[in-house]
Amino acid sequence: NAGVTQTPKFQVLKTGQSMTLQCAQDMNHNSMYWYRQDPGMGLRLIYYSASEGTTDKGEVPNGYNVSRLNKREFSLRLESAAPSQTSVYFCASSVRGLAGVKQFFGPGTRLTVL
Amino acid sequence: AQSVTQLDSQVPVFEEAPVELRCNYSSSVSVYLFWYVQYPNQGLQLLLKYLSGSTLVESINGFEAEFNKSQTSFHLRKPSVHISDTAEYFCAVSSQGGSEKLVFGKGTKLTVNP
């Protein structure tokens, strides 16, 4: 049981390049999320997916697109990277049960855009 | 809509001293409350959570938090900190029904000095 996995761990891009961050979870969770973390800003939600086939914008969606490929996988795409997108990106998944909501995080992707 | 305010961005303390990290929230509906911890260069881990029942919740490593509905607060405390508690701590809130999304505060960096 690997939990939430993310690839790559590190990435350096030049302005204007594109890339896709991959995320997968093996806990059979319906909901998945992409956050970015910047110093002094906490975690800000980029996009989320409440279930397979649905996606919704979060707080900071501009410049990003997402795909919920299946129940396990939720990818984040930067079509034309900008220096303002330099950040640490976290994927998460969640489940609601008798013990309330539990959200599980991946290890993060550190992205630098030059 | 919900929001979380962490009143201190940085808290330096000496080893074995007590510490309190403050968190206030705003919500028009009943909520669940969480504290997450992020050690340097790692992802987020759940430290403790309040769902219902007793307003005082404890973690396995000596932290505790008290839910105060009238003051809309969920402050995190530890009576005696260790060097290993140096980390960033995030308070988060989710609604008890509907979406499983979390709203995070901006974080408090706790630095424990020898």
CSV table of C-alpha atoms in Angstrom, one decimal:
chain,number,residue,atom,x,y,z
A,1,ASN,CA,0.0,0.0,0.0
A,2,ALA,CA,2.0,3.0,-1.3
A,3,GLY,CA,-0.6,5.6,-0.4
A,4,VAL,CA,-0.3,8.7,-2.6
A,5,THR,CA,2.6,8.8,-5.1
A,6,GLN,CA,3.9,11.7,-7.2
A,7,THR,CA,6.3,11.9,-10.1
A,8,PRO,CA,8.7,13.5,-10.6
A,9,LYS,CA,10.2,14.6,-7.3
A,10,PHE,CA,12.1,17.5,-8.8
A,11,GLN,CA,11.8,19.4,-12.1
A,12,VAL,CA,13.4,22.4,-13.7
A,13,LEU,CA,11.7,24.0,-16.7
A,14,LYS,CA,12.3,27.0,-18.9
A,15,THR,CA,9.7,29.6,-19.3
A,16,GLY,CA,7.2,28.5,-21.9
A,17,GLN,CA,7.9,24.8,-21.6
A,18,SER,CA,5.1,22.4,-20.7
A,19,MET,CA,5.0,19.4,-18.4
A,20,THR,CA,2.6,17.1,-16.6
A,21,LEU,CA,2.8,16.2,-12.9
A,22,GLN,CA,1.6,12.7,-12.2
A,23,CYS,CA,-0.3,11.5,-9.1
A,24,ALA,CA,-1.7,8.2,-8.2
A,25,GLN,CA,-3.4,6.7,-5.1
A,26,ASP,CA,-4.1,3.1,-4.2
A,27,MET,CA,-6.6,3.7,-1.4
A,28,ASN,CA,-9.7,3.6,-3.6
A,29,HIS,CA,-10.5,7.2,-2.7
A,30,ASN,CA,-13.0,9.2,-4.7
A,31,SER,CA,-11.6,12.6,-4.1
A,32,MET,CA,-8.3,13.9,-5.2
A,33,TYR,CA,-6.6,17.3,-5.0
A,34,TRP,CA,-3.7,19.4,-6.3
A,35,TYR,CA,-2.2,22.0,-4.1
A,36,ARG,CA,0.7,24.4,-4.4
A,37,GLN,CA,2.8,25.5,-1.4
A,38,ASP,CA,4.7,28.8,-1.4
A,39,PRO,CA,6.5,30.4,1.5
A,40,GLY,CA,4.2,32.3,3.8
A,41,MET,CA,1.1,31.3,1.7
A,42,GLY,CA,0.3,27.9,3.2
A,43,LEU,CA,-1.3,25.3,0.8
A,44,ARG,CA,-3.6,26.7,-1.9
A,45,LEU,CA,-5.9,24.5,-3.8
A,46,ILE,CA,-5.4,24.5,-7.6
A,47,TYR,CA,-8.0,21.9,-8.7
A,48,TYR,CA,-9.8,19.0,-7.2
A,49,SER,CA,-11.8,16.0,-8.3
A,50,ALA,CA,-14.7,14.8,-6.2
A,51,SER,CA,-15.0,11.6,-8.2
A,52,GLU,CA,-13.8,10.0,-11.4
A,53,GLY,CA,-14.8,12.1,-14.4
A,54,THR,CA,-15.3,15.3,-12.5
A,55,THR,CA,-13.0,18.2,-11.9
A,56,ASP,CA,-13.5,21.6,-10.3
A,57,LYS,CA,-11.4,24.8,-9.9
A,58,GLY,CA,-9.9,25.6,-6.6
A,59,GLU,CA,-8.4,28.9,-5.4
A,60,VAL,CA,-5.6,29.3,-7.9
A,61,PRO,CA,-6.4,27.4,-11.2
A,62,ASN,CA,-5.0,29.9,-13.7
A,63,GLY,CA,-2.2,28.4,-15.8
A,64,TYR,CA,-3.1,24.8,-15.0
A,65,ASN,CA,-5.2,22.0,-16.3
A,66,VAL,CA,-6.1,18.7,-14.8
A,67,SER,CA,-7.2,15.2,-15.9
A,68,ARG,CA,-8.8,12.6,-13.7
A,69,LEU,CA,-7.7,9.7,-15.9
A,70,ASN,CA,-9.4,7.0,-13.7
A,71,LYS,CA,-10.2,6.6,-10.0
A,72,ARG,CA,-6.5,6.2,-9.2
A,73,GLU,CA,-4.8,8.9,-11.2
A,74,PHE,CA,-5.1,12.7,-11.2
A,75,SER,CA,-2.6,14.6,-13.3
A,76,LEU,CA,-1.7,18.3,-13.4
A,77,ARG,CA,-0.5,20.0,-16.6
A,78,LEU,CA,1.3,23.3,-17.0
A,79,GLU,CA,0.8,24.2,-20.7
A,80,SER,CA,3.2,27.1,-20.7
A,81,ALA,CA,5.3,27.4,-17.6
A,82,ALA,CA,5.9,30.8,-16.0
A,83,PRO,CA,8.4,31.7,-13.2
A,84,SER,CA,5.3,32.4,-11.0
A,85,GLN,CA,4.6,28.7,-11.1
A,86,THR,CA,7.8,27.9,-9.2
A,87,SER,CA,6.5,26.1,-6.2
A,88,VAL,CA,6.2,22.8,-4.4
A,89,TYR,CA,3.2,20.9,-5.6
A,90,PHE,CA,1.3,18.4,-3.5
A,91,CYS,CA,-1.3,15.8,-4.6
A,92,ALA,CA,-3.7,14.5,-2.0
A,93,SER,CA,-6.7,12.1,-1.8
A,94,SER,CA,-9.4,11.9,0.8
A,95,VAL,CA,-12.2,9.7,2.1
A,96,ARG,CA,-15.1,10.5,4.4
A,97,GLY,CA,-16.0,7.8,6.9
A,98,LEU,CA,-17.4,7.3,10.4
A,99,ALA,CA,-14.2,9.0,11.7
A,100,GLY,CA,-14.8,12.0,9.6
A,101,VAL,CA,-12.7,13.3,6.7
A,102,LYS,CA,-9.2,12.0,6.2
A,103,GLN,CA,-6.9,13.5,3.6
A,104,PHE,CA,-3.6,11.9,2.6
A,105,PHE,CA,-0.7,13.7,1.0
A,106,GLY,CA,2.0,12.7,-1.5
A,107,PRO,CA,5.6,13.6,-1.0
A,108,GLY,CA,5.5,16.6,-3.3
A,109,THR,CA,7.1,17.8,-6.5
A,110,ARG,CA,9.5,20.7,-6.3
A,111,LEU,CA,9.2,22.7,-9.6
A,112,THR,CA,11.5,25.5,-10.6
A,113,VAL,CA,10.7,27.6,-13.7
A,114,LEU,CA,13.6,29.7,-15.0
B,1,ALA,CA,-17.1,29.7,2.7
B,2,GLN,CA,-14.5,28.8,5.3
B,3,SER,CA,-11.3,30.5,6.3
B,4,VAL,CA,-8.4,29.8,8.7
B,5,THR,CA,-6.1,32.3,10.3
B,6,GLN,CA,-2.9,31.2,12.0
B,7,LEU,CA,-1.9,34.2,14.1
B,8,ASP,CA,1.8,33.6,14.2
B,9,SER,CA,4.0,32.9,11.1
B,10,GLN,CA,7.0,32.0,13.2
B,11,VAL,CA,7.4,30.8,16.8
B,12,PRO,CA,10.9,30.4,18.2
B,13,VAL,CA,11.2,28.6,21.6
B,14,PHE,CA,13.8,26.9,23.7
B,15,GLU,CA,13.9,23.2,24.2
B,16,GLU,CA,11.7,22.0,27.1
B,17,ALA,CA,9.6,25.2,27.0
B,18,PRO,CA,5.9,25.1,26.5
B,19,VAL,CA,4.4,26.3,23.2
B,20,GLU,CA,1.1,27.4,21.8
B,21,LEU,CA,0.3,27.7,18.1
B,22,ARG,CA,-2.8,29.7,17.6
B,23,CYS,CA,-5.5,29.0,15.0
B,24,ASN,CA,-8.9,30.7,14.5
B,25,TYR,CA,-11.4,29.7,11.9
B,26,SER,CA,-14.5,31.1,10.2
B,27,SER,CA,-17.4,29.0,8.9
B,28,SER,CA,-21.1,29.3,8.5
B,29,VAL,CA,-21.5,25.5,9.0
B,30,SER,CA,-20.3,22.9,11.4
B,31,VAL,CA,-16.7,21.9,10.8
B,32,TYR,CA,-14.0,19.4,11.4
B,33,LEU,CA,-10.7,20.8,12.5
B,34,PHE,CA,-7.2,19.5,11.8
B,35,TRP,CA,-3.6,20.2,12.6
B,36,TYR,CA,-1.0,18.9,10.1
B,37,VAL,CA,2.8,18.9,10.5
B,38,GLN,CA,5.4,19.3,7.8
B,39,TYR,CA,9.0,18.4,8.7
B,40,PRO,CA,11.7,19.9,6.5
B,41,ASN,CA,11.6,18.7,2.9
B,42,GLN,CA,8.7,16.3,3.5
B,43,GLY,CA,5.0,16.2,2.8
B,44,LEU,CA,2.2,16.9,5.3
B,45,GLN,CA,1.2,14.5,8.0
B,46,LEU,CA,-1.9,14.6,10.1
B,47,LEU,CA,-1.1,15.5,13.7
B,48,LEU,CA,-4.5,15.5,15.3
B,49,LYS,CA,-8.1,16.2,14.5
B,50,TYR,CA,-11.4,17.3,16.1
B,51,LEU,CA,-14.5,15.7,14.8
B,52,SER,CA,-17.0,15.8,17.7
B,53,GLY,CA,-17.3,14.9,21.4
B,54,SER,CA,-14.5,16.0,23.7
B,55,THR,CA,-13.2,19.4,22.9
B,56,LEU,CA,-9.6,18.4,23.9
B,57,VAL,CA,-7.8,16.1,21.4
B,58,GLU,CA,-4.4,14.7,21.8
B,59,SER,CA,-1.7,13.3,19.5
B,60,ILE,CA,0.7,10.5,20.2
B,61,ASN,CA,3.7,12.8,20.5
B,62,GLY,CA,2.4,15.0,23.3
B,63,PHE,CA,0.6,17.7,21.4
B,64,GLU,CA,-2.9,18.6,22.2
B,65,ALA,CA,-5.5,21.0,20.8
B,66,GLU,CA,-8.7,22.4,22.2
B,67,PHE,CA,-11.8,23.2,20.2
B,68,ASN,CA,-13.5,26.4,21.5
B,69,LYS,CA,-16.7,27.0,19.6
B,70,SER,CA,-17.5,30.3,21.1
B,71,GLN,CA,-14.1,31.7,20.2
B,72,THR,CA,-13.9,29.7,16.9
B,73,SER,CA,-10.4,28.6,17.9
B,74,PHE,CA,-8.4,25.4,17.7
B,75,HIS,CA,-5.0,26.2,19.4
B,76,LEU,CA,-2.3,23.7,19.4
B,77,ARG,CA,-0.2,23.2,22.6
B,78,LYS,CA,2.7,21.2,23.9
B,79,PRO,CA,3.9,21.5,27.5
B,80,SER,CA,7.6,20.7,26.7
B,81,VAL,CA,9.0,20.8,23.2
B,82,HIS,CA,11.9,18.9,21.8
B,83,ILE,CA,14.4,19.8,19.0
B,84,SER,CA,12.6,17.2,16.9
B,85,ASP,CA,9.4,19.3,17.0
B,86,THR,CA,11.0,21.8,14.7
B,87,ALA,CA,8.6,21.9,11.7
B,88,GLU,CA,5.9,23.9,10.1
B,89,TYR,CA,2.4,23.4,11.4
B,90,PHE,CA,-0.8,23.9,9.5
B,91,CYS,CA,-4.3,24.3,10.8
B,92,ALA,CA,-7.1,23.2,8.5
B,93,VAL,CA,-10.9,23.1,8.4
B,94,SER,CA,-13.5,21.1,6.5
B,95,SER,CA,-17.3,21.1,6.6
B,96,GLN,CA,-19.0,18.3,8.3
B,97,GLY,CA,-21.2,17.6,5.3
B,98,GLY,CA,-20.7,18.0,1.5
B,99,SER,CA,-17.3,18.5,0.1
B,100,GLU,CA,-14.2,16.8,1.6
B,101,LYS,CA,-12.1,19.8,0.7
B,102,LEU,CA,-9.7,21.3,3.3
B,103,VAL,CA,-9.0,25.0,3.8
B,104,PHE,CA,-5.6,25.6,5.2
B,105,GLY,CA,-4.1,28.4,7.2
B,106,LYS,CA,-0.8,29.9,6.1
B,107,GLY,CA,1.2,27.9,8.5
B,108,THR,CA,3.4,28.5,11.6
B,109,LYS,CA,7.1,27.7,11.6
B,110,LEU,CA,8.1,26.3,15.0
B,111,THR,CA,11.8,26.4,15.7
B,112,VAL,CA,13.0,24.8,18.8
B,113,ASN,CA,16.4,26.0,19.9
B,114,PRO,CA,18.8,24.1,22.3
